[in-house]
GROMACS .gro file of C-alpha atoms in nm:
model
   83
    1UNK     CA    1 -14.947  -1.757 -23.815
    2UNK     CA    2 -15.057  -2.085 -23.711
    3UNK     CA    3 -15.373  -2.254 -23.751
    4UNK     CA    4 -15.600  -2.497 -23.535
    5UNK     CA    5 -15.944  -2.627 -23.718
    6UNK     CA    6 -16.226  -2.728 -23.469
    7UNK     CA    7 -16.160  -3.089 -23.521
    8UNK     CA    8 -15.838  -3.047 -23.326
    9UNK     CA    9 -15.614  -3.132 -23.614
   10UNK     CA   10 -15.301  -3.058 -23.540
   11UNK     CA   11 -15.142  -2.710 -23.547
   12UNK     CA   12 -15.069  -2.577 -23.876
   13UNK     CA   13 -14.762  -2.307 -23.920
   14UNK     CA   14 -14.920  -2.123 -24.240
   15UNK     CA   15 -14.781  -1.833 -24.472
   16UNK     CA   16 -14.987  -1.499 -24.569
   17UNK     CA   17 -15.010  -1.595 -24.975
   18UNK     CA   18 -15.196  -1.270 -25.038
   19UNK     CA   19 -15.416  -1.031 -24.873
   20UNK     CA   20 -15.734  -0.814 -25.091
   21UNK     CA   21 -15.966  -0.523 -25.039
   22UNK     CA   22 -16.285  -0.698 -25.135
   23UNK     CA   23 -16.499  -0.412 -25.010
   24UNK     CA   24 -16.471  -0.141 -24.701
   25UNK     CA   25 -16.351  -0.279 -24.461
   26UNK     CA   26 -16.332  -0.644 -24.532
   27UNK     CA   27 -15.971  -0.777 -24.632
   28UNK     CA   28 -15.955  -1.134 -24.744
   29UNK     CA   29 -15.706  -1.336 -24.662
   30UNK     CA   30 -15.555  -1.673 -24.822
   31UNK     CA   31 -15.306  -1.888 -24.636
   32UNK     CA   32 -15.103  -2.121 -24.759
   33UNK     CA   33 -14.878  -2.414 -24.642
   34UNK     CA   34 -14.492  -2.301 -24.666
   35UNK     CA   35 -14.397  -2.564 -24.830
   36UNK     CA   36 -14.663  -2.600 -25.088
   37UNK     CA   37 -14.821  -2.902 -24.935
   38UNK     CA   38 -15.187  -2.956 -24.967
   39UNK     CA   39 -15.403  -2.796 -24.690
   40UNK     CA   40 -15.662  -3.025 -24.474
   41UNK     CA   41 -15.960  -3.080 -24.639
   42UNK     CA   42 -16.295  -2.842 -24.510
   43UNK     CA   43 -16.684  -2.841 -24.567
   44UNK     CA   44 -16.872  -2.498 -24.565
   45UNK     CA   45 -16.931  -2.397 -24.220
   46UNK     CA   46 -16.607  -2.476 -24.094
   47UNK     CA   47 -16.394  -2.206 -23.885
   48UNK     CA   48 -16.032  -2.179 -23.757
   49UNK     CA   49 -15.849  -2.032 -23.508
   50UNK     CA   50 -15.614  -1.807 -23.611
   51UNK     CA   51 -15.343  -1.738 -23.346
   52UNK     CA   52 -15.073  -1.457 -23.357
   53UNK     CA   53 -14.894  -1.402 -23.063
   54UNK     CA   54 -15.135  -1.396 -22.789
   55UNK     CA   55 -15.413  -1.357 -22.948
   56UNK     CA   56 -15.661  -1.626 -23.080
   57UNK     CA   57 -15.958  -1.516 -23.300
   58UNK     CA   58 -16.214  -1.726 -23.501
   59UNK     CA   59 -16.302  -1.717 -23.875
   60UNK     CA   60 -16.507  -1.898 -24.073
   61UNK     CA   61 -16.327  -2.024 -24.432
   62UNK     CA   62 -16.471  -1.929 -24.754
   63UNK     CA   63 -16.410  -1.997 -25.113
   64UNK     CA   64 -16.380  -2.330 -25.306
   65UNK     CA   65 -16.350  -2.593 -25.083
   66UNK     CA   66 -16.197  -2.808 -25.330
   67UNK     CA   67 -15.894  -2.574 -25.384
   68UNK     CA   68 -15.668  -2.751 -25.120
   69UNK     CA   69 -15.348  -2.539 -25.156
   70UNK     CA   70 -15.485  -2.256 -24.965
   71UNK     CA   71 -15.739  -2.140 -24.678
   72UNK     CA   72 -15.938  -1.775 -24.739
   73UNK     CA   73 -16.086  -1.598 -24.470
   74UNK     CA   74 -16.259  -1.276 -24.483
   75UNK     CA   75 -16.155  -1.028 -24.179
   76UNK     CA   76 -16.414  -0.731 -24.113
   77UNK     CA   77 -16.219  -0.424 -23.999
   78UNK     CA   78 -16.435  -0.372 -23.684
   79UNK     CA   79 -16.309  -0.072 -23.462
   80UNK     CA   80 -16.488  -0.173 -23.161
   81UNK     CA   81 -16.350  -0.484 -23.127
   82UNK     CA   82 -15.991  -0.624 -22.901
   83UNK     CA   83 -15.804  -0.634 -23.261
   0.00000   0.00000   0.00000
């Protein structure tokens, strides 16, 4: 999966660390750099694009913004939606 924050950093080639039911329907998911390196720093608000393939969605980051060695979105399991 690679990564592209709003700033226009540059791309980021990221691994799935771990992926959790945190309620129905909505999996979190924490990325992390493959090679342990710390992750760009982020303020709450901030989004990125996840792109996989070619497809290129939007999520807003969560957690503790101080925790640099990993990203954690929440994804909503939203049938309606392109995927």
């Amino acid at each position: 999966m690679t990564t592209a924050r709003e700033e226009q950093e540059p791309c980021l080639d990221l691994l799935v660390h771990r992926m959790t039911w945190e309620a129905d329907g909505v999996l979190s998911v924490e990325l992390t750099h493959p090679e342990g390196k710390p992750l760009p720093a982020w303020e709450p608000g901030a989004h990125l694009d996840l792109v996989a393939g070619e497809h290129t969605r939007q999520y807003s980051l969560c957690g503790d913004p101080r925790d640099s060695g990993r990203y954690r979105i929440g994804v909503l399991n939203e049938p309606s939606s392109r995927g």
